[in-house]
Amino acid sequence: MTTSVSHAPPKRGGAKRVLPGFRLTLGYTLMYLAVIVLIPLSALLFKTSTLSWDQFWNAVTAPRVLASYRLTFGASLIAALVNVVFGLLVAWVLVRYTFPFKKIVDALVDLPFALPTAVAGISLTALLAGNGWVGQYLEAWGLPVAFKPAGVVIALIFIGLPFVVRTVQPVLEDAEKELEEAATCLGATRLQTFVRVILPSIAPALLTGFAMAFARAIGEYGSVIFIAGNMPMISEITPLIIIGKLEQYDYAGATAVAVVMLVISFVLLLVINALQAWQRRHTGAPA
Amino acid sequence: MSARKPISRVKAGTTEAVWVKWSLIGLALVFMTLFLFLPLAAVFTEAFRKGLGPFVEALKEPDAWSAIRLTLLTAAVAVPLNLVFGIAAAWSIAKFEFPGKSFLTTLVDLPFSVSPVVAGLIYVLMFGAQGWFGPWLQAHDIKIIFAVPGIVLATVFVTFPFIARELIPLMQAQGSDEEQAAIVLGATGWQTFWLVTLPKIKWGLIYGVILCNARAMGEFGAVSVVSGHIRGQTNTIPLHVEILYNEYQSVAAFAVATLLALLALVTLLIKSVVEWRHEKEMREAEAQPPEAPVTAPAVAPATSTVQASQGAIA
């Protein structure tokens, strides 16, 4: 994006800047960002700074909170891994094959973005509970899912799927068939071509999708709480710990746990940005 | 025969055997059915489990109506606010160079990665009874937390990046040559925006607005923290669904949830139509003869637009 115009000084007197509205739009952007996002987030950090280190440490390492980290991170990791496998499968099928109702299937991939999380939560619970369409078979096989940690994983798979599909899909669409043809001509089997040629070219996109699904899963609340059962130490996710502390007016404790989550999500955001930059370099796509 | 063999081998080498192809399609469809289609279908079957009567009954309840009104009001405030922000942010980031630009773009994305519960909490810490502005607000008898303004603020936060995220890569890919030409030819800034920029970004804009709207109407976690769950006053549709569900009024909960499921379906429909229209325009632009120099620059941006919009949703 470095154009010759970009060397113009950012201050006044840049006669080369033809387009108007820079000060207005940037000023408004910064002000709105500060009022809606930055100042409220700094309230969180400010509130934390009123805690002593011991108070903070005790709040974020209480056994019940530690158990919630294990569940949140473990379930998010499993769900994101499942999404990598099935997200790649769905993206592959949508890009490479034609089959009946493909457009509808393609549109349905975005359902988790469009369906409110609370609705997803109660609906998955109804499906997977002992008397539900799917749950009755799972119980018969001795694999109850609802109101168990496994239910959390199911909800997080639902939430994360489109992230992987929608990051991998455009990369697969742009993949050069010539490379695959060359591999075949040189004697590679189809599986070898997939593992050695196709997979490396979509690896950055796959990893980005994984990180996005994982980041979303960690903060997810609405779809999980209905199906989780919310038993302390067993099926209680970290966002629910924050809600629980708030309901007991333990603002300091809620804030401390929230800061931990905020730091983690910020780190993940930076990782995702770095991954996307890598992906752009990898594919050589502009911007 | 022997001359044709390499060609057919190459063809076989870039497609899978038929049984592999159909097993992959089958597996993908089974997965999609279990994880996406069944949950959607379950909303409607659960809602009509006891027939049409209880369904209509649940929607006629005054509490349901006040939840619908509040949800519409919230979206009516949050979406335009984020629309104006999205356009301003995209204009400044895509059309100009300045230090700290990539950091600013990262900050715009920040609300996406913050847990909804944390998003609600930060407003409680600002405006709640024990928050920064709590005492002042109480002295002036202004309620923000456990009231409508808090719900709107939390919704604005969680839907903050949607439109900006859509427009920034789109406008970056399109460049600013056409805008510069318009200015040089004597157009004012507003004329340039309305007549040159807006037609180029309209699909991305619609796309961002409907996604922003869907999230604004469906947000649960952040709103649940700031709402206080006062029936008939601070309940949005998703919160009303939760209350009914927790009171074991399953049919009523799902009946109200069908409204949100319909919203999701309409959102997906509009989104797909926008994408198809866009692809059609792209193909038409590519098919255009090169002697039409006015539309020629549109070809390159259009190709990257679909990528950009698909990348941005993810």
Coordinates of C-alpha atoms in Angstrom, one line a residue:
Chain A
M1 CA 0.0 0.0 0.0
T2 CA 3.0 2.3 -0.1
T3 CA 2.2 4.7 -2.9
S4 CA 4.3 7.7 -3.9
V5 CA 1.7 10.0 -2.3
S6 CA 2.4 8.4 1.1
H7 CA 5.6 10.4 1.5
A8 CA 3.7 13.6 1.9
P9 CA 4.0 14.8 5.4
P10 CA 1.1 13.8 7.6
K11 CA 0.8 17.4 8.9
R12 CA -0.6 20.5 7.3
G13 CA 0.8 21.7 4.0
G14 CA 0.6 18.4 2.3
A15 CA -0.6 19.9 -0.9
K16 CA -0.5 16.4 -2.5
R17 CA -3.4 15.3 -0.4
V18 CA -6.2 15.9 -2.8
L19 CA -9.0 14.2 -1.0
P20 CA -10.8 16.2 1.7
G21 CA -12.1 15.0 5.1
F22 CA -9.0 13.5 6.6
R23 CA -9.1 15.5 9.8
L24 CA -12.9 15.1 10.2
T25 CA -13.0 11.4 9.6
L26 CA -9.9 10.5 11.6
G27 CA -10.9 12.8 14.4
Y28 CA -14.4 11.3 14.6
T29 CA -13.0 7.7 14.4
L30 CA -10.6 8.4 17.2
M31 CA -13.2 10.1 19.4
Y32 CA -15.8 7.3 18.8
L33 CA -13.2 4.6 19.5
A34 CA -12.2 6.3 22.7
V35 CA -15.7 6.8 24.0
I36 CA -17.1 3.4 23.1
V37 CA -14.1 1.1 23.5
L38 CA -10.9 2.6 25.0
I39 CA -12.3 4.6 28.0
P40 CA -14.6 1.8 29.1
L41 CA -11.8 -0.8 28.8
S42 CA -9.5 1.4 30.7
A43 CA -12.1 1.5 33.5
L44 CA -11.6 -2.2 33.8
L45 CA -7.8 -1.8 34.1
F46 CA -8.3 1.1 36.5
K47 CA -10.6 -0.9 38.7
T48 CA -8.0 -3.7 38.8
S49 CA -5.3 -1.3 39.9
T50 CA -7.3 -0.6 43.1
L51 CA -6.8 -4.3 44.1
S52 CA -3.6 -5.4 45.9
W53 CA -1.6 -8.0 44.1
D54 CA -2.7 -10.7 46.6
Q55 CA -6.3 -9.8 46.2
F56 CA -5.9 -10.0 42.4
W57 CA -3.9 -13.3 42.5
N58 CA -6.4 -15.0 44.9
A59 CA -9.3 -13.9 42.8
V60 CA -7.8 -15.3 39.5
T61 CA -6.4 -18.5 41.0
A62 CA -9.2 -19.7 43.2
P63 CA -9.9 -23.4 42.6
R64 CA -13.3 -22.8 41.1
V65 CA -11.8 -20.2 38.7
L66 CA -8.9 -22.4 37.7
A67 CA -11.4 -25.2 36.9
S68 CA -13.3 -22.8 34.7
Y69 CA -10.1 -21.9 32.8
R70 CA -9.5 -25.6 32.2
L71 CA -13.0 -26.1 30.8
T72 CA -13.0 -22.9 28.8
F73 CA -9.6 -23.5 27.2
G74 CA -9.9 -27.2 26.8
A75 CA -13.3 -27.1 25.3
S76 CA -12.3 -24.2 23.0
L77 CA -9.2 -26.0 21.8
I78 CA -11.1 -29.3 21.1
A79 CA -13.9 -27.4 19.3
A80 CA -11.4 -25.3 17.2
L81 CA -9.5 -28.5 16.2
V82 CA -12.8 -30.2 15.2
N83 CA -13.6 -27.1 13.2
V84 CA -10.3 -27.2 11.4
V85 CA -11.0 -30.7 10.2
F86 CA -14.7 -30.3 9.3
G87 CA -14.3 -26.6 8.3
L88 CA -11.7 -27.7 5.7
L89 CA -13.9 -30.5 4.6
V90 CA -16.9 -28.2 4.1
A91 CA -14.8 -25.6 2.4
W92 CA -13.3 -28.2 0.1
V93 CA -16.6 -29.7 -0.9
L94 CA -18.1 -26.2 -1.5
V95 CA -15.2 -25.1 -3.7
R96 CA -14.3 -28.2 -5.6
Y97 CA -17.6 -30.1 -6.2
T98 CA -21.0 -29.4 -7.5
F99 CA -24.0 -31.1 -5.9
P100 CA -27.7 -30.3 -5.4
F101 CA -28.7 -27.4 -3.1
K102 CA -25.1 -26.3 -3.0
K103 CA -26.0 -22.6 -2.8
I104 CA -28.3 -23.2 0.2
V105 CA -25.6 -25.2 2.0
D106 CA -23.1 -22.5 1.3
A107 CA -25.5 -19.9 2.7
L108 CA -26.2 -22.0 5.8
V109 CA -22.6 -22.0 6.8
D110 CA -23.0 -18.5 8.1
L111 CA -26.0 -19.5 10.3
P112 CA -23.9 -19.3 13.5
F113 CA -23.0 -15.7 12.7
A114 CA -26.7 -14.8 12.1
L115 CA -28.5 -16.9 14.7
P116 CA -28.5 -15.2 18.1
T117 CA -26.4 -17.2 20.6
A118 CA -29.2 -17.7 23.1
V119 CA -31.4 -19.3 20.4
A120 CA -28.5 -21.6 19.4
G121 CA -28.1 -22.5 23.1
I122 CA -31.7 -23.5 23.8
S123 CA -32.0 -25.2 20.5
L124 CA -28.9 -27.3 20.9
T125 CA -30.0 -28.2 24.4
A126 CA -33.4 -29.3 23.2
L127 CA -31.7 -31.5 20.5
L128 CA -29.1 -33.0 22.8
A129 CA -31.2 -33.5 26.0
G130 CA -32.2 -37.0 27.0
N131 CA -35.6 -36.7 25.1
G132 CA -34.2 -34.7 22.1
W133 CA -33.9 -35.8 18.5
V134 CA -30.1 -36.5 18.8
G135 CA -29.8 -36.8 22.6
Q136 CA -32.0 -39.9 22.9
Y137 CA -29.6 -41.9 20.7
L138 CA -26.6 -40.5 22.5
E139 CA -28.0 -41.6 25.9
A140 CA -28.9 -45.0 24.5
W141 CA -25.2 -45.4 23.5
G142 CA -24.2 -44.2 27.0
L143 CA -22.8 -40.9 25.7
P144 CA -24.9 -38.2 27.4
V145 CA -23.8 -34.8 26.2
A146 CA -26.2 -32.2 27.5
F147 CA -25.4 -30.6 30.8
K148 CA -21.9 -32.0 30.6
P149 CA -18.5 -30.5 29.5
A150 CA -19.1 -32.4 26.2
G151 CA -22.1 -30.1 25.6
V152 CA -19.9 -27.1 25.9
V153 CA -17.7 -28.5 23.1
I154 CA -20.7 -29.1 20.9
A155 CA -21.9 -25.5 21.3
L156 CA -18.4 -24.1 20.6
I157 CA -18.1 -26.2 17.5
F158 CA -21.4 -24.6 16.3
I159 CA -20.1 -21.1 17.0
G160 CA -16.7 -21.6 15.4
L161 CA -17.4 -23.4 12.2
P162 CA -17.9 -20.4 9.8
F163 CA -14.6 -18.9 10.9
V164 CA -12.7 -21.8 9.5
V165 CA -14.8 -22.3 6.4
R166 CA -14.9 -18.6 5.4
T167 CA -11.1 -18.2 5.8
V168 CA -10.2 -21.3 3.9
Q169 CA -12.8 -21.0 1.1
P170 CA -11.4 -18.0 -0.7
V171 CA -7.8 -19.4 -0.6
L172 CA -9.0 -22.7 -2.0
E173 CA -10.8 -20.9 -4.7
D174 CA -7.7 -19.0 -5.7
A175 CA -5.4 -22.0 -5.5
E176 CA -3.6 -22.7 -8.8
K177 CA -4.7 -25.9 -10.4
E178 CA -1.5 -25.9 -12.4
L179 CA 0.5 -26.8 -9.3
E180 CA -1.7 -29.9 -8.7
E181 CA -1.4 -30.8 -12.4
A182 CA 2.4 -30.5 -12.1
A183 CA 2.4 -32.7 -9.0
T184 CA 0.3 -35.3 -10.8
C185 CA 2.5 -35.2 -13.9
L186 CA 5.5 -35.8 -11.7
G187 CA 3.9 -38.9 -10.4
A188 CA 2.3 -37.9 -7.1
T189 CA -0.8 -39.7 -6.0
R190 CA -3.9 -37.6 -5.2
L191 CA -3.3 -38.0 -1.5
Q192 CA 0.4 -37.0 -1.9
T193 CA -0.7 -33.9 -3.9
F194 CA -3.1 -33.0 -1.2
V195 CA -0.7 -33.4 1.7
R196 CA 2.4 -31.9 0.0
V197 CA 0.9 -29.3 -2.4
I198 CA -2.6 -28.2 -1.4
L199 CA -2.2 -28.4 2.4
P200 CA 0.9 -26.2 2.6
S201 CA -0.8 -23.5 0.5
I202 CA -3.8 -23.3 2.7
A203 CA -2.0 -23.8 6.0
P204 CA -1.9 -20.1 6.9
A205 CA -5.6 -19.7 6.2
L206 CA -6.3 -22.8 8.2
L207 CA -4.3 -21.6 11.1
T208 CA -6.0 -18.2 11.0
G209 CA -9.4 -19.8 11.0
F210 CA -8.3 -22.0 13.9
A211 CA -7.2 -19.0 15.9
M212 CA -10.4 -17.1 15.2
A213 CA -12.6 -20.0 16.1
F214 CA -10.5 -20.5 19.3
A215 CA -10.7 -16.8 20.2
R216 CA -14.4 -16.6 19.7
A217 CA -14.9 -19.8 21.7
I218 CA -13.1 -18.6 24.7
G219 CA -15.3 -15.6 25.2
E220 CA -18.6 -17.3 24.2
Y221 CA -21.4 -17.1 26.7
G222 CA -24.9 -17.3 25.3
S223 CA -24.8 -20.6 23.4
V224 CA -22.9 -22.4 26.2
I225 CA -24.7 -21.6 29.4
F226 CA -27.9 -23.4 28.4
I227 CA -26.3 -26.7 27.5
A228 CA -23.4 -26.7 30.0
G229 CA -25.4 -27.4 33.2
N230 CA -23.1 -24.9 34.9
M231 CA -22.0 -27.1 37.8
P232 CA -19.2 -25.4 39.7
M233 CA -15.8 -27.1 39.2
I234 CA -17.2 -29.3 36.4
S235 CA -19.1 -27.4 33.7
E236 CA -18.8 -23.8 34.6
I237 CA -17.1 -21.5 31.9
T238 CA -15.0 -18.5 32.8
P239 CA -17.5 -15.9 31.5
L240 CA -20.1 -17.4 33.8
I241 CA -17.7 -17.0 36.8
I242 CA -17.7 -13.2 36.0
I243 CA -21.5 -13.1 35.9
G244 CA -21.7 -15.1 39.1
K245 CA -19.3 -12.7 40.9
L246 CA -21.3 -9.7 39.5
E247 CA -24.5 -11.1 40.8
Q248 CA -22.9 -11.3 44.3
Y249 CA -21.7 -7.7 43.9
D250 CA -18.1 -8.9 44.0
Y251 CA -17.0 -6.3 41.5
A252 CA -13.3 -6.6 42.3
G253 CA -13.3 -10.3 41.8
A254 CA -15.3 -10.0 38.5
T255 CA -12.9 -7.4 37.3
A256 CA -9.8 -9.5 38.1
V257 CA -11.1 -12.5 36.1
A258 CA -12.2 -10.2 33.3
V259 CA -8.7 -8.7 33.1
V260 CA -7.3 -12.2 32.6
M261 CA -9.8 -12.8 29.8
L262 CA -9.1 -9.4 28.3
V263 CA -5.4 -10.0 28.2
I264 CA -5.8 -13.4 26.6
S265 CA -8.1 -12.1 24.0
F266 CA -5.8 -9.2 23.2
V267 CA -2.9 -11.6 22.8
L268 CA -5.0 -13.8 20.5
L269 CA -6.0 -10.7 18.5
L270 CA -2.3 -9.9 17.9
V271 CA -1.7 -13.5 16.9
I272 CA -4.5 -13.5 14.5
N273 CA -3.3 -10.2 12.9
A274 CA 0.2 -11.7 12.6
L275 CA -1.2 -14.8 11.0
Q276 CA -3.2 -12.8 8.5
A277 CA -0.1 -10.8 7.6
W278 CA 1.7 -14.1 7.0
Q279 CA -1.2 -15.4 4.9
R280 CA -1.1 -12.3 2.7
R281 CA 2.6 -12.7 2.2
H282 CA 2.1 -16.4 1.5
T283 CA -0.5 -15.9 -1.1
G284 CA 1.0 -12.7 -2.4
A285 CA -2.4 -11.1 -2.4
P286 CA -2.5 -7.3 -2.2
A287 CA -3.7 -5.3 0.8
Chain B
M1 CA -5.1 -44.6 -27.0
S2 CA -1.6 -44.2 -25.8
A3 CA -1.5 -40.5 -26.9
R4 CA -4.6 -39.8 -24.8
K5 CA -3.5 -41.6 -21.7
P6 CA -1.4 -38.8 -20.1
I7 CA -4.2 -36.3 -20.5
S8 CA -6.8 -38.5 -18.8
R9 CA -4.2 -39.3 -16.0
V10 CA -3.7 -35.6 -15.3
K11 CA -7.5 -35.1 -15.2
A12 CA -7.8 -38.0 -12.8
G13 CA -5.0 -36.5 -10.8
T14 CA -6.7 -33.2 -10.1
T15 CA -10.0 -34.7 -9.2
E16 CA -10.8 -37.4 -6.8
A17 CA -12.3 -40.8 -7.6
V18 CA -16.1 -40.6 -7.7
W19 CA -16.5 -42.6 -4.5
V20 CA -14.1 -40.3 -2.7
K21 CA -15.9 -37.3 -4.0
W22 CA -19.3 -38.4 -2.9
S23 CA -18.1 -39.7 0.5
L24 CA -16.6 -36.3 1.2
I25 CA -19.8 -34.5 0.1
G26 CA -21.8 -37.0 2.2
L27 CA -19.7 -36.5 5.3
A28 CA -19.8 -32.7 4.9
L29 CA -23.6 -32.7 4.5
V30 CA -24.0 -35.0 7.5
F31 CA -21.9 -32.7 9.6
M32 CA -23.8 -29.6 8.4
T33 CA -27.1 -31.3 9.0
L34 CA -26.2 -32.3 12.6
F35 CA -24.6 -29.0 13.6
L36 CA -26.4 -26.4 11.6
F37 CA -29.6 -27.6 10.0
L38 CA -31.0 -29.6 13.0
P39 CA -30.6 -26.8 15.5
L40 CA -32.4 -24.4 13.1
A41 CA -35.2 -26.9 12.5
A42 CA -35.5 -27.7 16.2
V43 CA -36.4 -24.0 17.0
F44 CA -39.5 -24.3 14.8
T45 CA -40.6 -27.8 15.8
E46 CA -40.2 -27.0 19.5
A47 CA -42.2 -23.8 19.0
F48 CA -45.1 -25.6 17.4
R49 CA -44.9 -28.6 19.7
K50 CA -48.3 -27.9 21.2
G51 CA -49.8 -26.5 18.1
L52 CA -50.5 -23.0 16.9
G53 CA -52.4 -21.8 19.9
P54 CA -49.7 -21.6 22.5
F55 CA -47.3 -20.3 19.8
V56 CA -49.6 -17.3 19.1
E57 CA -50.3 -16.9 22.8
A58 CA -46.6 -16.5 23.6
L59 CA -46.2 -13.8 20.9
K60 CA -49.2 -11.9 22.0
E61 CA -48.0 -11.5 25.6
P62 CA -47.3 -7.8 26.5
D63 CA -43.8 -8.7 27.8
A64 CA -42.9 -10.2 24.5
W65 CA -44.1 -7.1 22.7
S66 CA -42.1 -4.8 25.0
A67 CA -39.0 -7.0 24.3
I68 CA -39.6 -6.7 20.6
R69 CA -39.9 -2.9 20.9
L70 CA -36.8 -2.6 22.9
T71 CA -34.8 -4.8 20.5
L72 CA -36.0 -2.7 17.5
L73 CA -35.1 0.5 19.4
T74 CA -31.6 -0.8 20.3
A75 CA -30.8 -1.8 16.7
A76 CA -32.3 1.4 15.4
V77 CA -29.7 3.4 17.5
A78 CA -26.7 1.0 17.4
V79 CA -26.7 0.3 13.6
P80 CA -26.7 3.9 12.4
L81 CA -24.1 4.9 15.0
N82 CA -21.8 2.2 13.8
L83 CA -22.6 2.9 10.2
V84 CA -21.4 6.5 10.5
F85 CA -18.3 5.3 12.4
G86 CA -17.7 2.6 9.8
I87 CA -17.7 5.1 6.9
A88 CA -15.6 7.6 8.7
A89 CA -13.0 5.0 9.8
A90 CA -12.9 3.4 6.4
W91 CA -12.4 6.8 4.7
S92 CA -9.6 7.9 6.9
I93 CA -7.8 4.5 7.0
A94 CA -8.3 3.6 3.3
K95 CA -7.8 6.9 1.6
F96 CA -4.9 8.4 3.6
E97 CA -1.5 7.4 5.0
F98 CA -0.7 8.3 8.6
P99 CA 1.5 6.8 11.3
G100 CA -0.1 4.2 13.5
K101 CA -2.6 3.2 10.9
S102 CA -2.2 -0.5 11.3
F103 CA -2.5 -0.2 15.1
L104 CA -5.7 1.8 14.6
T105 CA -7.1 -1.0 12.4
T106 CA -6.2 -3.5 15.1
L107 CA -8.0 -1.4 17.7
V108 CA -11.1 -1.2 15.5
D109 CA -11.2 -5.1 15.6
L110 CA -10.8 -5.2 19.4
P111 CA -14.5 -5.5 20.4
F112 CA -14.7 -8.7 18.3
S113 CA -12.2 -10.4 20.5
V114 CA -13.5 -9.2 23.8
S115 CA -15.9 -11.6 25.5
P116 CA -19.5 -10.3 25.5
V117 CA -19.6 -10.7 29.3
V118 CA -16.5 -8.5 29.7
A119 CA -18.1 -6.0 27.3
G120 CA -21.1 -5.7 29.6
L121 CA -18.9 -5.5 32.7
I122 CA -16.9 -2.5 31.5
Y123 CA -20.1 -0.4 31.2
V124 CA -21.1 -1.5 34.7
L125 CA -17.7 -0.3 36.0
M126 CA -18.2 3.0 34.2
F127 CA -21.9 3.7 34.9
G128 CA -23.0 1.3 37.7
A129 CA -23.8 2.4 41.2
Q130 CA -20.2 1.9 42.3
G131 CA -18.7 2.9 39.0
W132 CA -16.8 6.0 37.8
F133 CA -19.8 8.0 37.0
G134 CA -22.2 6.2 39.4
P135 CA -22.5 8.8 42.2
W136 CA -22.9 11.6 39.7
L137 CA -25.5 9.8 37.7
Q138 CA -27.4 8.9 40.9
A139 CA -27.3 12.6 42.0
H140 CA -28.8 13.6 38.7
D141 CA -31.3 10.7 38.7
I142 CA -30.0 9.3 35.4
K143 CA -30.1 5.5 35.0
I144 CA -27.8 3.9 32.5
I145 CA -27.1 0.4 33.9
F146 CA -30.2 -1.8 34.4
A147 CA -31.9 0.6 31.9
V148 CA -32.2 1.2 28.2
P149 CA -29.1 3.4 27.7
G150 CA -26.9 0.6 29.1
I151 CA -28.4 -1.9 26.8
V152 CA -27.8 0.3 23.8
L153 CA -24.2 1.1 24.8
A154 CA -23.4 -2.6 25.3
T155 CA -24.9 -3.4 21.9
V156 CA -23.0 -0.6 20.2
F157 CA -19.8 -2.0 21.7
V158 CA -20.3 -5.6 20.5
T159 CA -21.4 -4.5 17.0
F160 CA -18.7 -1.8 16.8
P161 CA -16.4 -3.3 14.1
F162 CA -18.9 -4.9 11.8
I163 CA -19.3 -2.1 9.2
A164 CA -15.8 -0.7 9.5
R165 CA -14.4 -4.2 9.1
E166 CA -16.3 -4.6 5.9
L167 CA -15.5 -1.2 4.3
I168 CA -11.8 -0.8 5.2
P169 CA -10.4 -3.7 3.0
L170 CA -13.0 -2.9 0.3
M171 CA -12.1 0.8 0.0
Q172 CA -8.4 0.0 0.3
A173 CA -8.6 -2.4 -2.7
Q174 CA -10.5 0.2 -4.7
G175 CA -7.9 2.9 -4.2
S176 CA -8.7 6.6 -4.5
D177 CA -8.0 7.4 -8.2
E178 CA -11.6 8.0 -9.0
E179 CA -12.2 10.2 -6.0
Q180 CA -9.1 12.2 -6.8
A181 CA -10.3 12.7 -10.4
A182 CA -13.7 13.9 -9.1
I183 CA -12.1 16.4 -6.8
V184 CA -9.7 17.7 -9.5
L185 CA -12.7 18.1 -11.8
G186 CA -14.3 20.4 -9.2
A187 CA -16.6 18.1 -7.1
T188 CA -17.0 18.9 -3.4
G189 CA -16.1 16.4 -0.8
W190 CA -19.7 15.4 -0.2
Q191 CA -20.5 15.1 -3.9
T192 CA -17.4 12.9 -4.3
F193 CA -18.6 10.7 -1.5
W194 CA -22.2 10.4 -2.6
L195 CA -21.7 10.1 -6.3
V196 CA -18.3 8.3 -6.6
T197 CA -17.5 6.4 -3.4
L198 CA -21.0 5.3 -2.3
P199 CA -22.0 3.5 -5.5
K200 CA -18.7 1.6 -5.4
I201 CA -19.1 0.4 -1.8
K202 CA -22.8 -0.1 -1.7
W203 CA -22.7 -3.9 -1.6
G204 CA -20.1 -4.0 1.1
L205 CA -22.1 -1.4 3.0
I206 CA -25.4 -3.4 2.8
Y207 CA -23.5 -6.6 3.8
G208 CA -22.0 -4.9 6.9
V209 CA -25.3 -3.3 7.9
I210 CA -27.3 -6.5 7.9
L211 CA -24.6 -8.4 9.8
C212 CA -24.4 -5.6 12.3
N213 CA -28.2 -5.5 12.6
A214 CA -28.4 -9.3 13.2
R215 CA -25.8 -9.1 16.0
A216 CA -27.4 -6.0 17.5
M217 CA -30.8 -7.7 17.7
G218 CA -29.5 -11.0 18.8
E219 CA -26.8 -10.0 21.3
F220 CA -27.2 -11.8 24.6
G221 CA -24.1 -11.9 26.8
A222 CA -23.2 -8.2 27.0
V223 CA -26.8 -7.1 27.2
S224 CA -27.6 -9.7 29.9
V225 CA -24.9 -8.1 32.2
V226 CA -26.2 -4.5 31.9
S227 CA -30.0 -5.2 31.6
G228 CA -31.0 -6.2 35.1
H229 CA -33.7 -8.4 33.5
I230 CA -36.6 -6.2 34.4
R231 CA -39.6 -7.8 32.7
G232 CA -41.5 -5.5 30.3
Q233 CA -38.8 -2.8 30.7
T234 CA -35.2 -3.9 30.1
N235 CA -35.7 -7.3 28.4
T236 CA -34.7 -7.6 24.8
I237 CA -35.9 -10.6 22.7
P238 CA -32.9 -12.8 23.6
L239 CA -33.3 -12.1 27.3
H240 CA -37.0 -12.7 27.1
V241 CA -36.2 -16.1 25.6
E242 CA -33.8 -16.9 28.4
I243 CA -36.4 -16.0 31.1
L244 CA -39.1 -18.1 29.5
Y245 CA -36.7 -21.0 29.1
N246 CA -35.5 -20.8 32.7
E247 CA -39.1 -20.8 33.9
Y248 CA -39.7 -24.0 32.0
Q249 CA -42.0 -22.4 29.5
S250 CA -40.3 -24.2 26.7
V251 CA -42.9 -23.7 24.0
A252 CA -43.2 -20.0 24.7
A253 CA -39.4 -19.6 24.7
F254 CA -39.0 -21.3 21.4
A255 CA -42.0 -19.3 20.0
V256 CA -40.3 -16.1 20.8
A257 CA -37.0 -17.6 19.5
T258 CA -38.6 -18.2 16.1
L259 CA -38.6 -14.4 15.6
L260 CA -34.8 -14.4 16.0
A261 CA -34.4 -17.5 13.8
L262 CA -36.5 -15.8 11.1
L263 CA -34.2 -12.7 11.5
A264 CA -31.2 -15.0 11.0
L265 CA -32.8 -16.6 7.9
V266 CA -33.6 -13.2 6.4
T267 CA -30.1 -12.0 7.2
L268 CA -28.6 -15.0 5.4
L269 CA -31.0 -14.5 2.5
I270 CA -30.0 -10.9 2.0
K271 CA -26.4 -11.7 2.5
S272 CA -26.5 -14.4 -0.2
V273 CA -28.4 -12.1 -2.6
V274 CA -25.8 -9.4 -2.1
E275 CA -23.0 -11.8 -2.8
W276 CA -24.7 -13.2 -6.0
R277 CA -25.5 -9.7 -7.2
H278 CA -21.9 -8.7 -6.6
E279 CA -20.5 -11.8 -8.4
K280 CA -22.8 -11.0 -11.3
E281 CA -21.6 -7.4 -11.5
M282 CA -18.1 -8.7 -11.4
R283 CA -18.6 -11.0 -14.3
E284 CA -20.3 -8.3 -16.3
A285 CA -17.5 -5.9 -15.7
E286 CA -15.0 -8.6 -16.8
A287 CA -17.0 -9.3 -20.0
Q288 CA -17.1 -5.6 -20.9
P289 CA -15.0 -4.6 -23.9
P290 CA -11.8 -2.8 -23.1
E291 CA -12.9 0.3 -25.1
A292 CA -15.0 1.4 -22.1
P293 CA -12.3 3.1 -20.1
V294 CA -14.6 4.5 -17.4
T295 CA -15.6 1.1 -16.1
A296 CA -12.3 -0.6 -16.8
P297 CA -10.7 0.3 -13.4
A298 CA -13.7 -1.3 -11.7
V299 CA -12.6 -4.8 -12.8
A300 CA -9.6 -5.0 -10.5
P301 CA -11.3 -3.8 -7.4
A302 CA -14.3 -6.0 -8.0
T303 CA -12.2 -9.1 -8.0
S304 CA -10.6 -8.4 -4.7
T305 CA -13.9 -7.2 -3.2
V306 CA -15.4 -10.6 -2.8
Q307 CA -12.3 -11.8 -1.1
A308 CA -12.2 -8.8 1.1
S309 CA -15.8 -9.2 2.2
Q310 CA -15.4 -12.9 2.7
G311 CA -12.3 -12.3 4.7
A312 CA -13.9 -9.6 6.8
I313 CA -16.9 -11.6 7.9
A314 CA -14.6 -14.2 9.3

